[in-house]
Tab-separated table of C-alpha atoms in Angstrom:
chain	number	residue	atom	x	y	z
A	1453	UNK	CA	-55.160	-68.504	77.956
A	1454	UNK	CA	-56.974	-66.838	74.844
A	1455	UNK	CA	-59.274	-66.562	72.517
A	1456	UNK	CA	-61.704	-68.517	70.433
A	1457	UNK	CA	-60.818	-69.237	66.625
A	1458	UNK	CA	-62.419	-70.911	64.021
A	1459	UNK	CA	-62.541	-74.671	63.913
A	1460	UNK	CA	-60.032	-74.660	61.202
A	1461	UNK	CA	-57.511	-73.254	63.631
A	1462	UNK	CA	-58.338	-73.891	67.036
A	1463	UNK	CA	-58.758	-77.240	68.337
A	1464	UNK	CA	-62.443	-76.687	70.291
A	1465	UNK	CA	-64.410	-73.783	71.557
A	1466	UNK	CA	-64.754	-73.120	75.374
A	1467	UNK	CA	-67.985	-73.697	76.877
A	1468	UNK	CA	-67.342	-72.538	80.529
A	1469	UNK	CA	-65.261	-70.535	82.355
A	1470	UNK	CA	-64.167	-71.958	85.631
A	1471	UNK	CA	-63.221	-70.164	88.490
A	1472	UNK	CA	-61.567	-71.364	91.596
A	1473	UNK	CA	-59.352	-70.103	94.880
A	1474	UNK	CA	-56.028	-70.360	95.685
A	1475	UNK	CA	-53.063	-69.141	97.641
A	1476	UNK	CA	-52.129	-65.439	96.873
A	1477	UNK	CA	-48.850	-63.361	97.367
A	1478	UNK	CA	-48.176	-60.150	96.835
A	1479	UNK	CA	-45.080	-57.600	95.898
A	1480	UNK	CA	-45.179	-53.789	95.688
A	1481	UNK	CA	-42.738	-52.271	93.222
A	1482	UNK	CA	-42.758	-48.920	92.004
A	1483	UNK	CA	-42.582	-49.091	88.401
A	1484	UNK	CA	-40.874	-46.859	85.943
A	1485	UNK	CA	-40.584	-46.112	82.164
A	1486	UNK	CA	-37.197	-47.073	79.617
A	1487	UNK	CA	-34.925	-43.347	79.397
A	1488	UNK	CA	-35.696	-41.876	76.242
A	1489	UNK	CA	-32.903	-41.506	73.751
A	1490	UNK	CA	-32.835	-37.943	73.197
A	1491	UNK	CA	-34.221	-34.807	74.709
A	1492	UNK	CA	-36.549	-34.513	72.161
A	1493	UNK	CA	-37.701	-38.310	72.944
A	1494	UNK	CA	-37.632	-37.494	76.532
A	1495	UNK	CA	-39.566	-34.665	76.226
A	1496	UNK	CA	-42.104	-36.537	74.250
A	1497	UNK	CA	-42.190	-39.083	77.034
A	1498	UNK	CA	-43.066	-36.403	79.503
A	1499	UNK	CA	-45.646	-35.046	77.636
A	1500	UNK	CA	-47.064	-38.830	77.070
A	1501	UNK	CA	-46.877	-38.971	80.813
A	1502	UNK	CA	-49.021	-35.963	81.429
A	1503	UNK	CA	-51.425	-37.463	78.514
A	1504	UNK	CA	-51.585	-41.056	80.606
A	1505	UNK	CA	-52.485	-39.108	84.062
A	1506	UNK	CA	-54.687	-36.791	82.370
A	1507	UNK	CA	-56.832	-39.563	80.762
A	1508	UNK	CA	-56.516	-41.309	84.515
A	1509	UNK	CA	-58.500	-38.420	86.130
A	1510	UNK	CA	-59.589	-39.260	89.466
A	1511	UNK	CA	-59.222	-43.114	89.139
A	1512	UNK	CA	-60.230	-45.073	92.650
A	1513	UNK	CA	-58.395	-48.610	92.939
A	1514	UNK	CA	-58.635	-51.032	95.566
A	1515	UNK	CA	-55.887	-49.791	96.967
A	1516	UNK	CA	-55.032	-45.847	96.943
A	1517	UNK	CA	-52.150	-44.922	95.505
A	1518	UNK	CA	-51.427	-48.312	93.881
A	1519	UNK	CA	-52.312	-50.637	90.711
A	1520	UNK	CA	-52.856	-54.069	91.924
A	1521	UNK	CA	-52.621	-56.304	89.111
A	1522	UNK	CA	-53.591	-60.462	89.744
A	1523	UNK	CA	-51.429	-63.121	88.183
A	1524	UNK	CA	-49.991	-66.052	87.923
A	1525	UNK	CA	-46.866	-66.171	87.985
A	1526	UNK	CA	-45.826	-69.071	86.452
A	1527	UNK	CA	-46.096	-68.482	82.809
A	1528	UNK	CA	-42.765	-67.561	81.143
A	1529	UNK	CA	-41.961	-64.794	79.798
A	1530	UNK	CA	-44.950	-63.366	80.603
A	1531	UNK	CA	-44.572	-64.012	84.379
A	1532	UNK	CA	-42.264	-65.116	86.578
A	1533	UNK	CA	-41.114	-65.224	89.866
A	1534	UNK	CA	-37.224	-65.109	90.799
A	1535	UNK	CA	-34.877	-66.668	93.237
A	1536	UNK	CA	-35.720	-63.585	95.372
A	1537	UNK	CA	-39.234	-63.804	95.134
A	1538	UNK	CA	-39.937	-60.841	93.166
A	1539	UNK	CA	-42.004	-61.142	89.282
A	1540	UNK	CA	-40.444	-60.401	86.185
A	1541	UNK	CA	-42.042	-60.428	82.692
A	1542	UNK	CA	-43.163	-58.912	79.895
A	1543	UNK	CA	-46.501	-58.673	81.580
A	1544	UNK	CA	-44.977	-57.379	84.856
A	1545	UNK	CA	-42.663	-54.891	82.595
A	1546	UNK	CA	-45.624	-53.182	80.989
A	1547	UNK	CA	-48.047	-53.353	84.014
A	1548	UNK	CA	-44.975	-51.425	85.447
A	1549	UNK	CA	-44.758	-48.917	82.523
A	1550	UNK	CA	-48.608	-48.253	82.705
A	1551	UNK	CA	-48.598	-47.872	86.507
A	1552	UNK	CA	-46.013	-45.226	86.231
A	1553	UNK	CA	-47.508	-43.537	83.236
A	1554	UNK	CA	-50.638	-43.078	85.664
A	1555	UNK	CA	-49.037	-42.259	88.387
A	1556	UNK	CA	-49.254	-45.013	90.638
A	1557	UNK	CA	-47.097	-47.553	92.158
A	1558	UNK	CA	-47.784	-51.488	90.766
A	1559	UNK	CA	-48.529	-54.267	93.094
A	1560	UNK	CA	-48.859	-57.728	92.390
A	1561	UNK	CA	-50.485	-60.334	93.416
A	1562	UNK	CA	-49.709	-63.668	92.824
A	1563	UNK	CA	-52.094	-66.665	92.460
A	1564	UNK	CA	-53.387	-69.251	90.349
A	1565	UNK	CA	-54.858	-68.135	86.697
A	1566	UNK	CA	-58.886	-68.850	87.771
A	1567	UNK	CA	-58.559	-67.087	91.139
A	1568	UNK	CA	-56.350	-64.246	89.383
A	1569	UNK	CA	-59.478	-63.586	86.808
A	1570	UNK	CA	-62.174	-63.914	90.059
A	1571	UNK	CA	-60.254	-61.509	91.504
A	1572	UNK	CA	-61.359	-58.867	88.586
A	1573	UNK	CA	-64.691	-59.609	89.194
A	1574	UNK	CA	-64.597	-59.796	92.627
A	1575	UNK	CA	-63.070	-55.953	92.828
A	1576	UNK	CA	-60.334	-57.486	94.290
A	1577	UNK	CA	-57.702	-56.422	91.897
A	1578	UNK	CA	-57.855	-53.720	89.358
A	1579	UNK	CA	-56.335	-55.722	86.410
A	1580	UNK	CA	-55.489	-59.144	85.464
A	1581	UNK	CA	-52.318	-59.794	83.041
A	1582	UNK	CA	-51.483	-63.193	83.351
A	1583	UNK	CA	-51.235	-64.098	79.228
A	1584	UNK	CA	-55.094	-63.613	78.817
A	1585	UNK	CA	-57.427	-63.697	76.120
A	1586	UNK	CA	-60.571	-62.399	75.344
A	1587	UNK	CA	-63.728	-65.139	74.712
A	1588	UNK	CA	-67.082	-64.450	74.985
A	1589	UNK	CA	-67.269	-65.876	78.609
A	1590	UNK	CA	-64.624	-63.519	80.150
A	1591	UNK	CA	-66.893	-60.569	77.989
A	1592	UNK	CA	-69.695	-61.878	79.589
A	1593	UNK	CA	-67.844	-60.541	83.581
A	1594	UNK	CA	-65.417	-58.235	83.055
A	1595	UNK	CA	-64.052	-55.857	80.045
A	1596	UNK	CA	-60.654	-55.643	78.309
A	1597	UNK	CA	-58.161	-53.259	77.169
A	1598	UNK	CA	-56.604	-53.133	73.503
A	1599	UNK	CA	-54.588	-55.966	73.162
A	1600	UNK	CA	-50.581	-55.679	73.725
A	1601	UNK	CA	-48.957	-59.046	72.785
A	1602	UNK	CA	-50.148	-62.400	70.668
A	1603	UNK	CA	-49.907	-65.984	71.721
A	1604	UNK	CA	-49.817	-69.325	70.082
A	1605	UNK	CA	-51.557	-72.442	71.127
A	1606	UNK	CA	-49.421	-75.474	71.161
A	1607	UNK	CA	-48.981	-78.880	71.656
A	1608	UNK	CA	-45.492	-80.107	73.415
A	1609	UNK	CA	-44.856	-84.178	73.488
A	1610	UNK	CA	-41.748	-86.524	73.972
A	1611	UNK	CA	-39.191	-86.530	71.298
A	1612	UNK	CA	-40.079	-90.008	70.578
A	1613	UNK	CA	-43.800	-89.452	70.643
A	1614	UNK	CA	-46.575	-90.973	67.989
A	1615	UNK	CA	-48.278	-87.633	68.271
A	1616	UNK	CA	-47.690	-85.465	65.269
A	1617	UNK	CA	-50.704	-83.945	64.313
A	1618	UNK	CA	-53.370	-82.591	66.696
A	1619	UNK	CA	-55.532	-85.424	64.951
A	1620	UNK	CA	-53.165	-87.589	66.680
A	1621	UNK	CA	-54.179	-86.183	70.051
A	1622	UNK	CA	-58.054	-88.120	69.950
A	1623	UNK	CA	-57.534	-90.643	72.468
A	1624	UNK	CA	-54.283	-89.438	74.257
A	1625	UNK	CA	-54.621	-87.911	77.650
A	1626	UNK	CA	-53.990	-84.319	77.574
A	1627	UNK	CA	-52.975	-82.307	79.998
A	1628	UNK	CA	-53.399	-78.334	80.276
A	1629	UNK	CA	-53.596	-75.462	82.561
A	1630	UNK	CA	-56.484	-75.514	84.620
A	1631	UNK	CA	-59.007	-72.404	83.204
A	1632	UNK	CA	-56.766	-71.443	80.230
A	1633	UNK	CA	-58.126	-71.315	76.478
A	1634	UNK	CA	-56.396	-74.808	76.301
A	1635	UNK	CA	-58.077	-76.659	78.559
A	1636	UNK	CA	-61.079	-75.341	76.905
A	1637	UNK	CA	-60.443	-76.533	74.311
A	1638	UNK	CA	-59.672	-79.470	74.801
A	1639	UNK	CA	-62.021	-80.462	76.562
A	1640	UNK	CA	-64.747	-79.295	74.634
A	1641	UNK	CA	-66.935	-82.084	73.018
A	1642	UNK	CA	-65.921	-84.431	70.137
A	1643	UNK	CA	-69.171	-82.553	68.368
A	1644	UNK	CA	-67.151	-78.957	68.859
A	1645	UNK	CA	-64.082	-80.067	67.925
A	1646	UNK	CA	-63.048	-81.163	71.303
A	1647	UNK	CA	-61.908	-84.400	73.052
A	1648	UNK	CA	-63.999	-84.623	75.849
A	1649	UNK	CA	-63.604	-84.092	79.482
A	1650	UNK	CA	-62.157	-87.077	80.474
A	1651	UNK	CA	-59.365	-86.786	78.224
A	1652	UNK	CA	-58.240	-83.869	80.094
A	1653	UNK	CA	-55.883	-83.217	83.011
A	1654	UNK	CA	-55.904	-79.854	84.370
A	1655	UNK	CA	-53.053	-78.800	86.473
A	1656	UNK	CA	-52.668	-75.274	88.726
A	1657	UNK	CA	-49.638	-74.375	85.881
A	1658	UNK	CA	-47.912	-75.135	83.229
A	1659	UNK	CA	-45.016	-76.026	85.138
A	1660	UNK	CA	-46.710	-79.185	86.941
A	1661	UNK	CA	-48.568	-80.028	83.112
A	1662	UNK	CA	-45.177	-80.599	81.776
A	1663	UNK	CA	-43.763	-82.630	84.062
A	1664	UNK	CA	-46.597	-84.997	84.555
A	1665	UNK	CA	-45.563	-85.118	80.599
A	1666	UNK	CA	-41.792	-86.426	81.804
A	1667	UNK	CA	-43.790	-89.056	84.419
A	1668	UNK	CA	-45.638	-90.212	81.941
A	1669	UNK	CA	-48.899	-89.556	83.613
A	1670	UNK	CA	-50.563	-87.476	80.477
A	1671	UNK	CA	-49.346	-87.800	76.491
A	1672	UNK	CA	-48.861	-84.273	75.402
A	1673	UNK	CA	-49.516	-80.844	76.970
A	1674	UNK	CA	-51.604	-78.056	75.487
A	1675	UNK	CA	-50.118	-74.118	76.557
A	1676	UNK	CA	-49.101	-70.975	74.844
A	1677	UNK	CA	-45.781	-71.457	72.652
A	1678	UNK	CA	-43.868	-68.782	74.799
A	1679	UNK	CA	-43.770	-70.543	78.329
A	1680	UNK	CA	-43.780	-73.642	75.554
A	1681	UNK	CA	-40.702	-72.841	74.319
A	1682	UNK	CA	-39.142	-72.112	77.881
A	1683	UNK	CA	-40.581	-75.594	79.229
A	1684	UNK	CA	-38.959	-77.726	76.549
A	1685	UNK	CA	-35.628	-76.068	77.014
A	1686	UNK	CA	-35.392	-76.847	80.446
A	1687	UNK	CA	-36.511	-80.190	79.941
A	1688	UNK	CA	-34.741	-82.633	77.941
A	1689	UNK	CA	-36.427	-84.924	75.781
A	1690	UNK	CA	-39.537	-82.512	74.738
A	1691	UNK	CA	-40.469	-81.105	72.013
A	1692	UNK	CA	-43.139	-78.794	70.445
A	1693	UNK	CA	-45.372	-80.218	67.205
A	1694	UNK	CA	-44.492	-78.015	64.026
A	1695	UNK	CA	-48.285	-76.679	63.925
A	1696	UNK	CA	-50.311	-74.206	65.375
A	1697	UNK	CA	-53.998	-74.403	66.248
A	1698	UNK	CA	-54.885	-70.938	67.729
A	1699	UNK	CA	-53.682	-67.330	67.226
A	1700	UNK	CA	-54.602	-65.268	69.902
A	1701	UNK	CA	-53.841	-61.908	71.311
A	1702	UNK	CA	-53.556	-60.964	74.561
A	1703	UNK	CA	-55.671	-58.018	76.957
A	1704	UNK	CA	-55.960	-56.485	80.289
A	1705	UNK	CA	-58.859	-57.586	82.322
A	1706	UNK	CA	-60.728	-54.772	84.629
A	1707	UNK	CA	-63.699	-55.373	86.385
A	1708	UNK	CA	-67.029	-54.676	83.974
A	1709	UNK	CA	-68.012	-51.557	83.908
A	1710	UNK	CA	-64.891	-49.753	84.964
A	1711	UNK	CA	-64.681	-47.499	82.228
A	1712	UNK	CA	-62.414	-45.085	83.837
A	1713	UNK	CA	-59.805	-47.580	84.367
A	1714	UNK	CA	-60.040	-49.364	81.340
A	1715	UNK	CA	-59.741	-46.009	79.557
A	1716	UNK	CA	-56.525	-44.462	81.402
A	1717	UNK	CA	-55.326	-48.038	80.805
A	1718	UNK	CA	-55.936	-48.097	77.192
A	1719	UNK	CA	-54.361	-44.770	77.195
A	1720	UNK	CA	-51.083	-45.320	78.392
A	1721	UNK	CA	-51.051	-48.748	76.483
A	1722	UNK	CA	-51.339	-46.665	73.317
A	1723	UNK	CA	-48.571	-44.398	74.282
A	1724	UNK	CA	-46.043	-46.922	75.340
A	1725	UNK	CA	-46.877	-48.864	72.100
A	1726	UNK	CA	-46.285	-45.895	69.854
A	1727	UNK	CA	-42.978	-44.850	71.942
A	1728	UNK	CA	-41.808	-48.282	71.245
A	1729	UNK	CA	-41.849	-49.634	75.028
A	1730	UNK	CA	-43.786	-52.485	74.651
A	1731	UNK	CA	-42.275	-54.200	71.567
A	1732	UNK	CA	-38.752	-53.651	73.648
A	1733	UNK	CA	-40.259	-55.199	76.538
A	1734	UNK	CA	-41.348	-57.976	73.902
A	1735	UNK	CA	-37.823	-58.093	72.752
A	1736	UNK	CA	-36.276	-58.547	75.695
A	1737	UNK	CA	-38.150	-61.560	76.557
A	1738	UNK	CA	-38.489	-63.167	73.033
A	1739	UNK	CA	-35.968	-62.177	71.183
A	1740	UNK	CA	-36.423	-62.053	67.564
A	1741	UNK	CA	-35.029	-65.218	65.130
């Protein structure tokens, strides 16, 4: 889901962004901040607080009262949804944090990664987290925050794979996540670095990508090293190449234009990163070797 690099690093440059529909949940949960240590901590969070609502001013989302942030939920750590139904993450952790720093209660709403990034545009959401990246095609529609979190571009394959390089990967079928930064580029042309179209298989989410890898039906899959990571433990028999072909960090998407938003957001982004909060919601997820 990400951004472009150069050739050297990433495996093709996008082209396109595609956008499509699918089906949508949604969960309300009002969100709230990690206690502070000390009272002089927790009076520095309360002042941040005030900071974060002052900076929101008088923001109008789509629905008052409430953040509603897009996703897809199928992208661990970043998001998740539990036996209960609710989302958990590091994205749904710090959409949390900033809803409460501004005063408003977070909803989500859950669909599949083009439709959560239409929704943006479409004024249907205020904010898309869903692991995303900034390329000059999502500039082109809507505008991002300061980044919070970086990704790594991938490539998971059997353990008993002939793929070890991601030279190895002209002439394989690939499969991705339909709309990510991975399935752009990958399928990019051979002249950009690519592999072509038709050696791509996009699927709704990671989750189906990897195991049409365990059917057999593609050769490797191309995601994000987090969720990476997370797939190939569950599933026997996988494993991830020892390379990396993208660095790329990871933004909040508002509709274009939204300044106001996109400010307060940026705001309280800065404080919870300076009080810590995000790196411990980082933590928490990815723990450090």
């Amino acid at each position: 889901m990400k951004k472009y690099m150069a050739l050297a690093t990433a495996l093709c440059l996008a082209l396109s962004l595609a956008a499509c529909g699918g089906s949508t949940s949604s969960s309300s949960a009002a969100a709230s901040s990690a206690p502070a240590s000390s009272a002089a901590a927790s009076s520095e969070a309360a002042s941040g607080t005030a900071s974060s609502e002052a900076a929101a001013g008088e923001l109008t989302t789509v629905v008052s009262g409430k953040l509603t942030m897009s996703t897809n939920a199928a992208f661990p750590p970043y998001e998740m949804t539990t036996d209960d139904g609710s989302f958990e993450g590091i994205d749904v952790e710090i959409a949390g944090a900033i809803a409460d720093k501004l005063g408003l209660e977070l909803q989500i709403d859950d669909m599949d990664f083009d439709a959560a990034l239409l929704a943006v545009q479409q004024g249907k959401s205020d904010m898309v987290m869903a692991g995303v990246t900034v390329n000059d095609e999502r500039l082109a529609v809507m505008d991002f925050s300061d980044s919070y979190a970086t990704g790594i571009q991938v490539v998971i394959v059997p353990e008993d794979s002939d793929i070890a390089s991601i030279d190895d990967l002209a002439g394989k079928k690939i499969g991705t996540q339909r709309g990510t930064t991975g399935y752009l580029y990958c399928s990019d042309t051979p002249e950009n670095g690519g592999f072509g179209e038709d050696a791509v298989v996009a699927y709704d989410d990671g989750l189906t990508a990897v195991r049409a890898l365990l059917n057999g039906q593609v050769d490797c899959v191309v995601i994000d090293n987090a969720p990476a990571q997370s797939f190939v433990e569950s599933n026997p028999g996988l494993k991830i190449l020892d390379t990396e072909f993208a660095v790329e960090d990871y933004a909040i998407g508002v509709n274009k234009g939204n300044t106001a938003l996109l400010d307060a957001i940026n705001a309280a982004l800065a404080e919870l990163t300076e009080d810590g909060t995000v790196q411990s919601i980082i933590d928490k997820y990815i723990p450090a070797e």
